[in-house]
Structure formats: structure tokens, C-alpha cells
Tab-separated table of C-alpha atoms and ligand atoms in Angstrom:
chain	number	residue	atom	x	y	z
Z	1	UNK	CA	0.000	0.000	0.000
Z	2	UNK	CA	1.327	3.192	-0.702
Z	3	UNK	CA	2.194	6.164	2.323
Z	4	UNK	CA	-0.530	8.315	1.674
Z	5	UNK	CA	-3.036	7.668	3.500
Z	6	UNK	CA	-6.744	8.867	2.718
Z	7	UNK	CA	-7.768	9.751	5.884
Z	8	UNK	CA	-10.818	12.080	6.082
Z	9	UNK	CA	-8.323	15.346	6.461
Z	10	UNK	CA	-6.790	14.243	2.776
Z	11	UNK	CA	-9.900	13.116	1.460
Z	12	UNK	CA	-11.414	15.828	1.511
Z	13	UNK	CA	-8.721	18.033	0.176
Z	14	UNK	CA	-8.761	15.809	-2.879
Z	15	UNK	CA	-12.414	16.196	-3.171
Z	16	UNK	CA	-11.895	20.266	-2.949
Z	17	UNK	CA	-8.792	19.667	-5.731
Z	18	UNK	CA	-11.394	17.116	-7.736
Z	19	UNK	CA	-14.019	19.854	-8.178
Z	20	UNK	CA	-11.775	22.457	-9.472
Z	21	UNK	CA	-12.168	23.241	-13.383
Z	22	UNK	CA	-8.838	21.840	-14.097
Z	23	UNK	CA	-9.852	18.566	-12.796
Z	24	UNK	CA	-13.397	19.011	-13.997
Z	25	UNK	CA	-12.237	19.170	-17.542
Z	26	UNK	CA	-9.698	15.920	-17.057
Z	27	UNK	CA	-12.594	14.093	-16.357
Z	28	UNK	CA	-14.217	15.104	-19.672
Z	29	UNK	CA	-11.581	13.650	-21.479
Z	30	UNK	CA	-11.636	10.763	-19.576
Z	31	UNK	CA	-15.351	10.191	-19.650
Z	32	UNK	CA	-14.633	10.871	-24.016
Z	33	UNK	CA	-12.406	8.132	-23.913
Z	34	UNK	CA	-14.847	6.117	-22.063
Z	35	UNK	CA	-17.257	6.648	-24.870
Z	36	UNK	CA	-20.353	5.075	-22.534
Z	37	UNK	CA	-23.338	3.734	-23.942
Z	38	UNK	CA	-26.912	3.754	-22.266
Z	39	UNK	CA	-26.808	0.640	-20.488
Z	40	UNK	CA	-23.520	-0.504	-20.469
Z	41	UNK	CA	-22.071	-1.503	-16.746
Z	42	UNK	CA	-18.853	0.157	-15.627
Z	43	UNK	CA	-16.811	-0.860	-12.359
Z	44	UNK	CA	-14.739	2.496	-11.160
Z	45	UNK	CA	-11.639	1.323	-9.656
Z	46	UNK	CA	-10.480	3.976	-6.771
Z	47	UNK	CA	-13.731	5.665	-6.878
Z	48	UNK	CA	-12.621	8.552	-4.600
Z	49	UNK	CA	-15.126	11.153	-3.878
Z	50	UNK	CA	-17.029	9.637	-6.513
Z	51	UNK	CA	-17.410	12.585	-8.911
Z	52	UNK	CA	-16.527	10.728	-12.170
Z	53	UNK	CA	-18.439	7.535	-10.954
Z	54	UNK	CA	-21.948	10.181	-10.696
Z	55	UNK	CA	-21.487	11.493	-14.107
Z	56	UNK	CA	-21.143	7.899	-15.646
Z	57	UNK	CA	-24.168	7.103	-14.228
Z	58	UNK	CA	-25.656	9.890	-15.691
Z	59	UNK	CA	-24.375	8.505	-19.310
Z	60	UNK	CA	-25.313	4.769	-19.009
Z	61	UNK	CA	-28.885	5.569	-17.797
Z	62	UNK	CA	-30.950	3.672	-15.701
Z	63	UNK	CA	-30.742	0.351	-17.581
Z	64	UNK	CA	-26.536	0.477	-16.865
Z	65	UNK	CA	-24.779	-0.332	-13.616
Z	66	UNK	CA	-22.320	2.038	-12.125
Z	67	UNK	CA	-20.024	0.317	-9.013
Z	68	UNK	CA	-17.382	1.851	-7.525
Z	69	UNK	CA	-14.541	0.287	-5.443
Z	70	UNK	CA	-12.439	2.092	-2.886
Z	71	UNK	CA	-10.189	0.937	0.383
Z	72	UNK	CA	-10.690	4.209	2.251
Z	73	UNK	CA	-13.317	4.456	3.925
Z	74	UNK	CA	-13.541	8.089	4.200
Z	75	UNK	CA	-13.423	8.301	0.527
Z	76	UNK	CA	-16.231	5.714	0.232
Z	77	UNK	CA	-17.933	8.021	2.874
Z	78	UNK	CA	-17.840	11.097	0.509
Z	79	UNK	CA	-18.399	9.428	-2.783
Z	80	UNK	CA	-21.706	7.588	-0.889
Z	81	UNK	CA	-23.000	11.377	-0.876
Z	82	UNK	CA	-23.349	11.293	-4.435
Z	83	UNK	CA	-24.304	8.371	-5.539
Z	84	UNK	CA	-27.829	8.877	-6.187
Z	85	UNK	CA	-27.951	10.440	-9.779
Z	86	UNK	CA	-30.910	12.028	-10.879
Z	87	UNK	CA	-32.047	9.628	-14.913
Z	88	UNK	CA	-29.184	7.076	-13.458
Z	89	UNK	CA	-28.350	4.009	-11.016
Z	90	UNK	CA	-28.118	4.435	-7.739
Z	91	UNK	CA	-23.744	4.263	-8.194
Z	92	UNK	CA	-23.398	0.902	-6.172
Z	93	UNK	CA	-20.112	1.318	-3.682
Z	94	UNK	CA	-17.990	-1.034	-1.788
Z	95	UNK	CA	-15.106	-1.563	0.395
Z	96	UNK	CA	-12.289	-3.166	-1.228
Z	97	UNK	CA	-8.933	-3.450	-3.103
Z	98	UNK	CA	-8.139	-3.181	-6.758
Z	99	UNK	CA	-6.481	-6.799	-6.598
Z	100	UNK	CA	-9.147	-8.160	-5.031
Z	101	UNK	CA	-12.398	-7.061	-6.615
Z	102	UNK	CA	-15.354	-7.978	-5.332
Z	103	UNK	CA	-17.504	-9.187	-8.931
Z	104	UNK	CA	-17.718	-12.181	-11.048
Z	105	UNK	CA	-16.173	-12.808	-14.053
Z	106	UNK	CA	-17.228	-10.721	-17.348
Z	107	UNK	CA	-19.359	-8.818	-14.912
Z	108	UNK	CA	-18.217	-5.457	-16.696
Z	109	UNK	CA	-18.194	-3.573	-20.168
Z	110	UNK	CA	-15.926	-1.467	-18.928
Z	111	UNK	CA	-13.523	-0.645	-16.115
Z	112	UNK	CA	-12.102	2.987	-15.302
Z	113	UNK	CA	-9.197	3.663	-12.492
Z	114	UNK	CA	-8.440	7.204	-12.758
Z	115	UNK	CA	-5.203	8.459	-10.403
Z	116	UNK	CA	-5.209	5.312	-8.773
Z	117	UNK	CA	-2.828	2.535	-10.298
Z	118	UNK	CA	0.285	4.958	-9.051
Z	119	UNK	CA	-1.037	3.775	-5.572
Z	120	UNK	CA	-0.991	-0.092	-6.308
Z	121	UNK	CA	1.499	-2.360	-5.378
Z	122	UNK	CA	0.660	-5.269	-7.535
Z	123	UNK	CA	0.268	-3.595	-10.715
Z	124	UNK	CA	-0.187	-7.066	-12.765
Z	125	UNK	CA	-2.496	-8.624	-9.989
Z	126	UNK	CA	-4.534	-5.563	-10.126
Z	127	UNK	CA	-4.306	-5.855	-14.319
Z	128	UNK	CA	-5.242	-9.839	-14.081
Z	129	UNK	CA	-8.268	-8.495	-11.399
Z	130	UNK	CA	-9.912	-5.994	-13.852
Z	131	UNK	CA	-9.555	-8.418	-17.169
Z	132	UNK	CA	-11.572	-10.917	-15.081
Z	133	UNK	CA	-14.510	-8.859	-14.514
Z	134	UNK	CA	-14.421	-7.553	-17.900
Z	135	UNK	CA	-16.343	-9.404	-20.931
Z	136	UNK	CA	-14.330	-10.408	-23.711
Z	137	UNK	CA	-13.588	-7.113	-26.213
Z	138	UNK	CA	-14.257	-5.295	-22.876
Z	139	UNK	CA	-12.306	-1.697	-22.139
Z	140	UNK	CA	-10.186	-0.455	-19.475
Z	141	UNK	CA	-9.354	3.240	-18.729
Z	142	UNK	CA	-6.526	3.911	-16.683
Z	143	UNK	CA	-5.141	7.617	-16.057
Z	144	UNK	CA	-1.973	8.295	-14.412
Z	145	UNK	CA	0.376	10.926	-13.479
Z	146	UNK	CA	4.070	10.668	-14.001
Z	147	UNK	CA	5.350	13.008	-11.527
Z	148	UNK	CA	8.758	12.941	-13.292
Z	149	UNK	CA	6.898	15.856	-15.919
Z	150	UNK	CA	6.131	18.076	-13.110
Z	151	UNK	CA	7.810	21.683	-14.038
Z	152	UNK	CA	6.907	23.932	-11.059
Z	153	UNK	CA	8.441	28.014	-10.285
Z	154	UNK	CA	10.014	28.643	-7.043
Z	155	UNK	CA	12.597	30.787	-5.667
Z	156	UNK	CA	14.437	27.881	-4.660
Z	157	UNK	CA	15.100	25.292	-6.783
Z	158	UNK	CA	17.248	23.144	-4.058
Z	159	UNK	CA	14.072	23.038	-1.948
Z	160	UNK	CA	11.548	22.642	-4.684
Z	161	UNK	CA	13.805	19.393	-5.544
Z	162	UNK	CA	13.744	17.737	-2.246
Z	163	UNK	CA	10.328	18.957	-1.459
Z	164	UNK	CA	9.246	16.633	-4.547
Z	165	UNK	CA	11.410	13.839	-3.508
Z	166	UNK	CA	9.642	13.945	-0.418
Z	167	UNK	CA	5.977	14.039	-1.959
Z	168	UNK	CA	7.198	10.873	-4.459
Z	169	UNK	CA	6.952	8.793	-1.449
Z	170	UNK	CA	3.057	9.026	-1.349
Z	171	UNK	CA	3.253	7.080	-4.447
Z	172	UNK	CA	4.094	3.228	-4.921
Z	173	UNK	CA	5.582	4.164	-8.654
Z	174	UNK	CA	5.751	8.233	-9.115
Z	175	UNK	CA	6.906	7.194	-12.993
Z	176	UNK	CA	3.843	4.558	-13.357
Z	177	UNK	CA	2.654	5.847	-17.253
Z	178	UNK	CA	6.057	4.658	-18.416
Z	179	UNK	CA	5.714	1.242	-17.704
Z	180	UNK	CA	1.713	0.974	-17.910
Z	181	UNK	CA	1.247	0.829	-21.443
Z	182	UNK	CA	3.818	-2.782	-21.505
Z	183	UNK	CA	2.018	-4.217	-18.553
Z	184	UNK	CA	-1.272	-3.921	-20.128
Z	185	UNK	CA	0.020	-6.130	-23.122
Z	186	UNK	CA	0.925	-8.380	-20.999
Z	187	UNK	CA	-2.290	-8.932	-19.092
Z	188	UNK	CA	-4.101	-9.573	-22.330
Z	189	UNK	CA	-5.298	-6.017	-23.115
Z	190	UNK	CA	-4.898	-4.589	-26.582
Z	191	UNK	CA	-3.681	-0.705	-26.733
Z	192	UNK	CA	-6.242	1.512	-28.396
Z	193	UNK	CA	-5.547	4.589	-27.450
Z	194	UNK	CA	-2.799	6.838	-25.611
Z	195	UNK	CA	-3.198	10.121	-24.813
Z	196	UNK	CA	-1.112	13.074	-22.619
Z	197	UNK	CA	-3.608	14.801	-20.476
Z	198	UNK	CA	-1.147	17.934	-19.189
Z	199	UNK	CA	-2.497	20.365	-16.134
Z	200	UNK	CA	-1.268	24.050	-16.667
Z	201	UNK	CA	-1.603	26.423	-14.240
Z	202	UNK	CA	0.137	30.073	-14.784
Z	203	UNK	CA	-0.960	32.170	-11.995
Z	204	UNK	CA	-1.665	31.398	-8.396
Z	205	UNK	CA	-5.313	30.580	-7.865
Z	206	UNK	CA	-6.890	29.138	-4.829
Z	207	UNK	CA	-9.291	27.713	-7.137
Z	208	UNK	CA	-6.985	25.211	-8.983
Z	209	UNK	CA	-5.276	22.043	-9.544
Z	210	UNK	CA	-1.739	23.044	-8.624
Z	211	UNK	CA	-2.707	25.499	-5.431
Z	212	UNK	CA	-5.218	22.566	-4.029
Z	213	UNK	CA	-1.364	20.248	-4.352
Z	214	UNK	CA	0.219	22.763	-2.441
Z	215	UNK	CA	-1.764	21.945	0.928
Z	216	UNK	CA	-1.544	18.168	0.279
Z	217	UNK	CA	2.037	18.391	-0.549
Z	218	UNK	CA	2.668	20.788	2.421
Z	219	UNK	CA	0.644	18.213	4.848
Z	220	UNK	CA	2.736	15.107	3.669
Z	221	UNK	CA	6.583	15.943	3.187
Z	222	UNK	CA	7.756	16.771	6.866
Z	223	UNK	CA	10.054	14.638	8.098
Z	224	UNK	CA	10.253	12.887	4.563
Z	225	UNK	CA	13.876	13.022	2.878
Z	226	UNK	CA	14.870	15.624	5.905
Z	227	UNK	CA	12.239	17.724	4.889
Z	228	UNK	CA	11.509	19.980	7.722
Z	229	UNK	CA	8.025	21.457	8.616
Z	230	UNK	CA	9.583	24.992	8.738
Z	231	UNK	CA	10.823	24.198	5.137
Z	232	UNK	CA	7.735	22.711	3.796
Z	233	UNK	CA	5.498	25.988	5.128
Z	234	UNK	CA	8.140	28.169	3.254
Z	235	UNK	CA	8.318	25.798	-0.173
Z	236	UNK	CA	4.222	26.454	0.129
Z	237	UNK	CA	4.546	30.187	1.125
Z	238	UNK	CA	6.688	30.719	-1.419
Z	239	UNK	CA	4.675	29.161	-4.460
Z	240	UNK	CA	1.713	31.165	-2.740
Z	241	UNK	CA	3.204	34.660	-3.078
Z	242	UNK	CA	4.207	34.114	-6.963
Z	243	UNK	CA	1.291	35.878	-7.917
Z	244	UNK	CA	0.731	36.225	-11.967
Z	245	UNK	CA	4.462	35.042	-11.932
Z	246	UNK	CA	3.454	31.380	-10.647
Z	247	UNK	CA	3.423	28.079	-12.980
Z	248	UNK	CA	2.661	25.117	-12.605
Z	249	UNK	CA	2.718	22.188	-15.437
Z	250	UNK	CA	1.861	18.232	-15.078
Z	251	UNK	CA	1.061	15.263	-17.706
Z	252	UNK	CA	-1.196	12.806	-16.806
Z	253	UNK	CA	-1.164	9.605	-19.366
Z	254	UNK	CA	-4.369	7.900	-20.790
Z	255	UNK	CA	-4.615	4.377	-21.441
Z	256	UNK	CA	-7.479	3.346	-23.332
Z	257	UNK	CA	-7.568	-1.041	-23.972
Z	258	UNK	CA	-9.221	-3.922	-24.914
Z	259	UNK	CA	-9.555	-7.312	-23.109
Z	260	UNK	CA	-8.683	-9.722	-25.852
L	301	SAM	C1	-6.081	10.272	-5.992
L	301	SAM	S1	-7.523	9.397	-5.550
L	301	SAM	C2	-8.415	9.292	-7.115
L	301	SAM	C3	-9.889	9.080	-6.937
L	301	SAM	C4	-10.737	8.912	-8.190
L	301	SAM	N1	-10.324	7.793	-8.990
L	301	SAM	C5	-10.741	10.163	-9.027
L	301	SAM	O1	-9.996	10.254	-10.003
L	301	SAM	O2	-11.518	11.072	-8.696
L	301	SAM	C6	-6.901	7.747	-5.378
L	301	SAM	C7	-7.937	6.794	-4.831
L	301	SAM	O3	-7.478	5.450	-5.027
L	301	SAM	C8	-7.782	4.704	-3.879
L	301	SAM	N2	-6.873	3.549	-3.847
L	301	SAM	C9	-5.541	3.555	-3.638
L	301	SAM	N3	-5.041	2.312	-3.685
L	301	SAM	C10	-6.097	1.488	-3.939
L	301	SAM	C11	-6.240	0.076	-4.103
L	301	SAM	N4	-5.181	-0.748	-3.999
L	301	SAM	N5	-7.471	-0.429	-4.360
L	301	SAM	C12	-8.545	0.392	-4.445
L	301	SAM	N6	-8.478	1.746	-4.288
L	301	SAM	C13	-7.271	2.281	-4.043
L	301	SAM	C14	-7.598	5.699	-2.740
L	301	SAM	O4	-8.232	5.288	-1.548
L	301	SAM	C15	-8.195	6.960	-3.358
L	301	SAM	O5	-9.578	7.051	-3.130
């Protein structure tokens, strides 16, 4: 399991971060690639607050199935506040763990894990897991950060380098997307589509992607690679006073596959 742990303090930052526009508009492209279909049934790995999970079922309609799978409980909490969609399923939620999912065999048309396979241990157990529940020809959606793209202004570049070795430590792989594409082949999926989903931010804006990092950054690196809380309160102060001279830039990777 990886170090970050989504307790309700963290969970509900990334819902705040999750309902910015940045994020809002990742999950467009995400739910484009998903292409859903009335009625088709879709398993959401990692459901989180549950925000994409609500608009699919909004898409598949009230003949389609929507379940979401999660092992915090205080996300699970969150994303239960949401799951009744007005025209959709009731989004169907559960406790448990991407390698061990909780559904029979070909139970799904598709499955969707969205910022959540950087967090996995087992990569290929999880992989095995979601082909399983998939029916044959079935798709998979996977979206993942590699926090190796991250390009981020600061007055000091020394402490904006260990500050982001620190954070890399919430993550089981930080550099997941390069790898994800080959492990997919070799859990029987067939590549359809890849696409870089970047975040840009170029001024500082409490409502945004980047500034919503900052407090979950801030709350996780002390005492992490010598990371100091003194430092990590002036890394954040810093990025916070850049004004219109801020920036922030990120790539997320989208995997779009077939079960063959
Ligand atoms: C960054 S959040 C993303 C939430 C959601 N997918 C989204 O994009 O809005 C990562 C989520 O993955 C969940 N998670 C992490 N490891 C997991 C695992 N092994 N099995 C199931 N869920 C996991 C966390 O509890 C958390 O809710």
C-alpha cells in the first residue's frame, strides 16, 4: 500500500482539488475516452469522492450499472454522498482493493481507475483483477500521473527538488505511465488509445489544480527526505506569493484497452 493515507483530512482536500475546473475538464476527457453507452455496466476502480463515478451514471442511464470500489473508507464516505444520480443508477459502492475485486467474471463492459494505479502495489495482480470482470472485447481506462513531468516556479530550486522527492513517497511508482502501457500487453489487453492529459496552471489561484497540491504536498513531506516542517510551510509560502508570476505544469497519461 502506498504512504498516503486517505484519511478524512486528505480526502477531503482531494475532493476540494477534484471539483476544481482543471480537474473538472480531465474528467471530460476521460469520460470521451470512455465513450459510454446507455446501459452498459462500468466498475470504477479507486472511486474517490465519486465525482466521475456520478457522471457515468448519468451517461449509461438507468438500464446500466455504475459500481465503484475504494479501500478508504472516508473516501467511500464522501463518494456515498453522491451516488444517487438524478435519470441514473443508484452508483453501487464497496469496500475493497483493486487486486481483489469484489464481482464475477465478465461482470463489466468497462472498467475505469483514474489516479489510482500509481497507488498499487501489484500492478499485474490488479491488471489480471480488472480483465476478469471484464467481458471479452471489454475496455479499461486507466489515467496516471508521471510526476517525473512536473515543471513547477520557485525561488528555490534546491528546496523545490527535495520537497518533490519527499511528496514521491506518497506514491508506490511516481513514474507509473512509463511502464503501464507494456504491462497492459501483458495482461491480455490490446492498446487503443494513448493520450497526454497535461495540467497548466500560470498564476496562483486558490481555485486550482496546482494550489489545491500545495496543501496536500505541504501536509505530507515533513520529516520525509529531511524535509523539515519549517521548510515545507516556506516551499508552500513561497509558491503562494508568486502571484501572476506562478506556474505550474503536469502530464497525466491515458490508457485506453481492450480485453482480448
Ligand atoms: C487520488 S484518488 C483518485 C480518486 C478517483 N479515482 C478520481 O480520479 O476522482 C486515489 C484513490 O485510489 C484509492 N486507492 C488507492 N489504492 C487502492 C487500491 N489498492 N485499491 C482500491 N483503491 C485504491 C484511494 O483510496 C483513493 O480514493
Amino acid at each position: 500500500m502506498s504512504n498516503l493515507q486517505f484519511d478524512p483530512e486528505v480526502s477531503r482536500q482531494i475532493e476540494s482539488v477534484y471539483t476544481t475546473p482543471d480537474v473538472i475538464e480531465q474528467r471530460r476527457v476521460v469520460r470521451t475516452a470512455l465513450a459510454l453507452r446507455p446501459g452498459d455496466r462500468v466498475l470504477d476502480v479507486g472511486v474517490g469522492p465519486g465525482l466521475l463515478a456520478a457522471e457515468m451514471a448519468a451517461e449509461v442511464g438507468p438500464q446500466g450499472r455504475v459500481c465503484g470500489i475504494d479501500i478508504s473508507d472516508s473516501m467511500l464516505s464522501i463518494a456515498g454522498n453522491r451516488a444517487q444520480v438524478p435519470g441514473g443508477p443508484a452508483v453501487e459502492l464497496e469496500l475493497a482493493d483493486a487486486g481483489h475485486i469484489p464481482h464475477g467474471a465478465e461482470s463489466f463492459d468497462v472498467v475505469v481507475a483514474t489516479q489510482v494505479f500509481e497507488y498499487v502495489e501489484d500492478v499485474a495482480g490488479a491488471l489480471d483483477e480488472i480483465r476478469r470482470v471484464l467481458r471479452p472485447a471489454g475496455r479499461v481506462v486507466l489515467l496516471d500521473t508521471d510526476w517525473g513531468s512536473i515543471v513547477w516556479r520557485s525561488n528555490d530550486d534546491v528546496r523545490m527538488g527535495r520537497v518533490l522527492t519527499a511528496f514521491e513517497e506518497h506514491l508506490e511508482d511516481p513514474h507509473l505511465p512509463r511502464s503501464l502501457g507494456d504491462s497492459l500487453e501483458k495482461a491480455g489487453f490490446a492498446l487503443t488509445h494513448l493520450q497526454v492529459v497535461p495540467m497548466l496552471n500560470v498564476r496562483f489561484d486558490p481555485r486550482t489544480y496546482s494550489a489545491g497540491l500545495i496543501d496536500i504536498v505541504a501536509g505530507f513531506v515533513p520529516g520525509r527526505a529531511e524535509v523539515t516542517e519549517q521548510q515545507a510551510q516556506a516551499w508552500a509560502n513561497d509558491l503562494r506569493g508568486l502571484g501572476a508570476g506562478y506556474f505550474f505544469s503536469l502530464n497525466r497519461y491515458l490508457f485506453v484497452a481492450s480485453a482480448l
